[in-house]
Amino acid sequence: MSQTIIITGGAGFIGSHVVRRFVTHYPNYRIINLDALTYAGNLENLHDIEDRSNYIFEKANILNAEAIDKLFASYHPDGIIHLAAESHVDRSILSPLDFVYTNVIGTVNLLNAAKKLWNGQHSNKRFYHISTDEVYGALGESGFFTEQTRYDPHSPYSASKAASDHFVRAYGDTYQMPVIISNCSNNYGPNHFPEKLIPLFINNIIEKKPLPVYGDGLYTRDWLFVKDHAAAIDLVFHKGKDHETYNIGGFNEWKNIDLVKLLCKLADEKLNRPKGESEKLITYVKDRPGHDRRYAIDASKISKELGWKPSVTFEEGLSQTIDWYLQNTEWLRHVTSGEYQQYYKKQYQS
Ligand code: NAD
Ligand code: TYD
């Protein structure tokens, strides 16, 4: 094996696409998927690659510093790609401390474990922290987030991610650790947990349940297909420069209500429902507190310096995503039972 990489959060939405990409593209790498399997972690996401000889799963919580130290000492990773996190804004509003623990303290535990293991010997080592554009706050009608935009988080989720980014940079500056960060816009695609806008609405369209649009529906997000994010992570991990930050985005802004209407149209076609049928499910509900009006990423640095660009159009990506959910009803059934039902009730029926 030419190198060992620990990917945290590999059983989650984006992490599972990153693990699959690394396991299949780099058969000579040993890939360790370190995940606590919270409500958002699901090994079914990786059943197609679980028997590969270069893949190992380790169930561990990044809050358990002792367990993390032991795993690092036993595997001697050359690289860390850190995706494990609490990732849903609405949940962060219901229980902010969970986000402080996992996103901030969990990240510092990983930094400490890598610092201890590498002990100042940083040649061919890399600690890559995956972050979000939400750390930059909200934009008005115009403008873009660049790597120089000042941090201005508004939700407990984005505040916890901002804090974790600061710790990663601080370890880079103070201990000269080989750190690198990317901040990405909203992802969508297969295996997305149906609490986020796109998978929740696909699930509700299938079940003919109301589509709860927050506020006036004119909030804007910049959407990127998850496999394009995984390709960007691959590129940054291999070609990015230590201590740099890379913004990743889809050059693809949509107002929520326009996106929801497109989703309804595509789903009606695939489900052989009359034109306009699913749009009737749209229901405006009370707004999310502290709701950021608009996100838009300027991804020109990663594009110019590393040659990255998204590979699919939004319509293609969305179409593939709907197909995936229609073909994976068992997956949906598994993840929408149990804890999900309680969360849904609390969030949408109060
Ligand atoms: P997700 O919620 O789908 O998955 C998170 C994974 O982390 C799960 O497998 C979960 O089991 C694991 N995890 C959570 N707490 C853990 C702990 N204490 N110890 C070990 N594992 C734990 O999240 P996602 O959407 O795949 O996001 C992955 C990363 O990418 C996050 O850091 C997120 O902030 C970032 N990000 C997400 C988006 C997006 O649109 N989803 C956009 C930009 C950045
Ligand atoms: P979400 O998928 O939660 O991502 P984020 O908040 O991290 O951007 O939400 C995307 C947008 O959709 C955001 O403006 C909030 C809105 N939204 C709704 O209108 N209704 C919903 O039920 C959800 C989950 C989100």
Coordinates of C-alpha atoms and ligand atoms in Angstrom, one line a residue, residues 8-15 34-42 60-63 82-88 102 130-133 157 161 183-188 191-193 195-196 229, ligand 1:
T8 CA -13.9 10.5 8.8
G9 CA -17.6 10.6 8.3
G10 CA -17.3 8.1 5.4
A11 CA -20.7 6.5 6.1
G12 CA -22.5 9.8 5.6
F13 CA -23.7 11.5 2.4
I14 CA -20.6 13.2 1.0
G15 CA -18.2 10.9 2.9
L34 CA -13.8 6.2 10.6
D35 CA -17.4 6.9 11.5
A36 CA -19.6 6.8 14.7
L37 CA -22.7 5.8 12.6
T38 CA -25.0 8.5 14.0
Y39 CA -28.5 8.8 12.6
A40 CA -26.8 10.2 9.4
G41 CA -24.2 7.4 9.0
N42 CA -25.3 4.4 7.0
A60 CA -15.4 5.2 16.4
N61 CA -16.5 8.6 17.8
I62 CA -14.2 11.6 17.2
L63 CA -15.3 12.8 20.6
H82 CA -12.1 15.0 7.8
L83 CA -15.9 15.0 6.9
A84 CA -17.4 13.7 10.2
A85 CA -19.8 16.4 11.5
E86 CA -23.3 17.2 12.6
S87 CA -24.4 18.8 9.3
H88 CA -28.1 20.0 9.5
T102 CA -18.7 17.0 17.3
I130 CA -13.9 19.7 4.7
S131 CA -16.0 22.8 5.4
T132 CA -18.9 24.8 4.1
D133 CA -19.6 28.1 2.4
Y157 CA -24.1 24.8 12.5
K161 CA -17.9 24.9 11.3
N183 CA -15.4 25.4 1.7
C184 CA -18.1 24.0 -0.5
S185 CA -21.6 25.1 -1.4
N186 CA -24.8 22.9 -1.0
N187 CA -24.4 19.4 -2.3
Y188 CA -27.2 17.1 -3.7
N191 CA -27.5 8.9 -0.5
H192 CA -28.5 12.4 0.8
F193 CA -30.4 12.0 4.1
E195 CA -34.0 16.0 6.2
K196 CA -32.3 18.4 3.7
H229 CA -17.6 17.6 -4.8
Ligands
NAD1 P1 -23.8 13.8 6.9 O1 -24.6 14.4 8.1 O2 -24.6 13.1 5.8 O3 -22.7 12.8 7.4 C1 -22.0 13.0 8.6 C2 -21.2 11.7 8.9 O4 -20.4 11.9 10.1 C3 -22.2 10.5 9.3 O5 -21.7 9.3 8.7 C4 -22.1 10.4 10.8 O6 -22.3 9.1 11.3 C5 -20.6 10.9 11.0 N1 -20.4 11.5 12.4 C6 -21.2 12.4 13.0 N2 -20.8 12.7 14.2 C7 -19.7 11.9 14.4 C8 -18.8 11.7 15.5 N3 -18.9 12.3 16.6 N4 -17.7 10.8 15.3 C9 -17.6 10.1 14.1 N5 -18.4 10.2 13.1 C10 -19.5 11.1 13.2 O7 -23.0 15.0 6.4 P2 -22.6 15.4 4.9 O8 -23.7 16.2 4.3 O9 -22.1 14.2 4.2 O10 -21.4 16.4 5.2 C11 -20.0 16.0 5.3 C12 -19.1 17.1 5.6 O11 -19.2 18.1 4.5 C13 -19.5 17.9 6.9 O12 -18.3 18.3 7.5 C14 -20.2 19.1 6.3 O13 -20.1 20.2 7.2 C15 -19.5 19.4 5.0 N6 -20.3 20.0 4.0 C16 -21.6 19.5 3.7 C17 -22.3 20.1 2.6 C18 -23.6 19.6 2.2 O14 -24.3 20.2 1.4 N7 -24.1 18.5 2.7 C19 -21.7 21.2 1.9 C20 -20.5 21.7 2.3 C21 -19.8 21.1 3.3

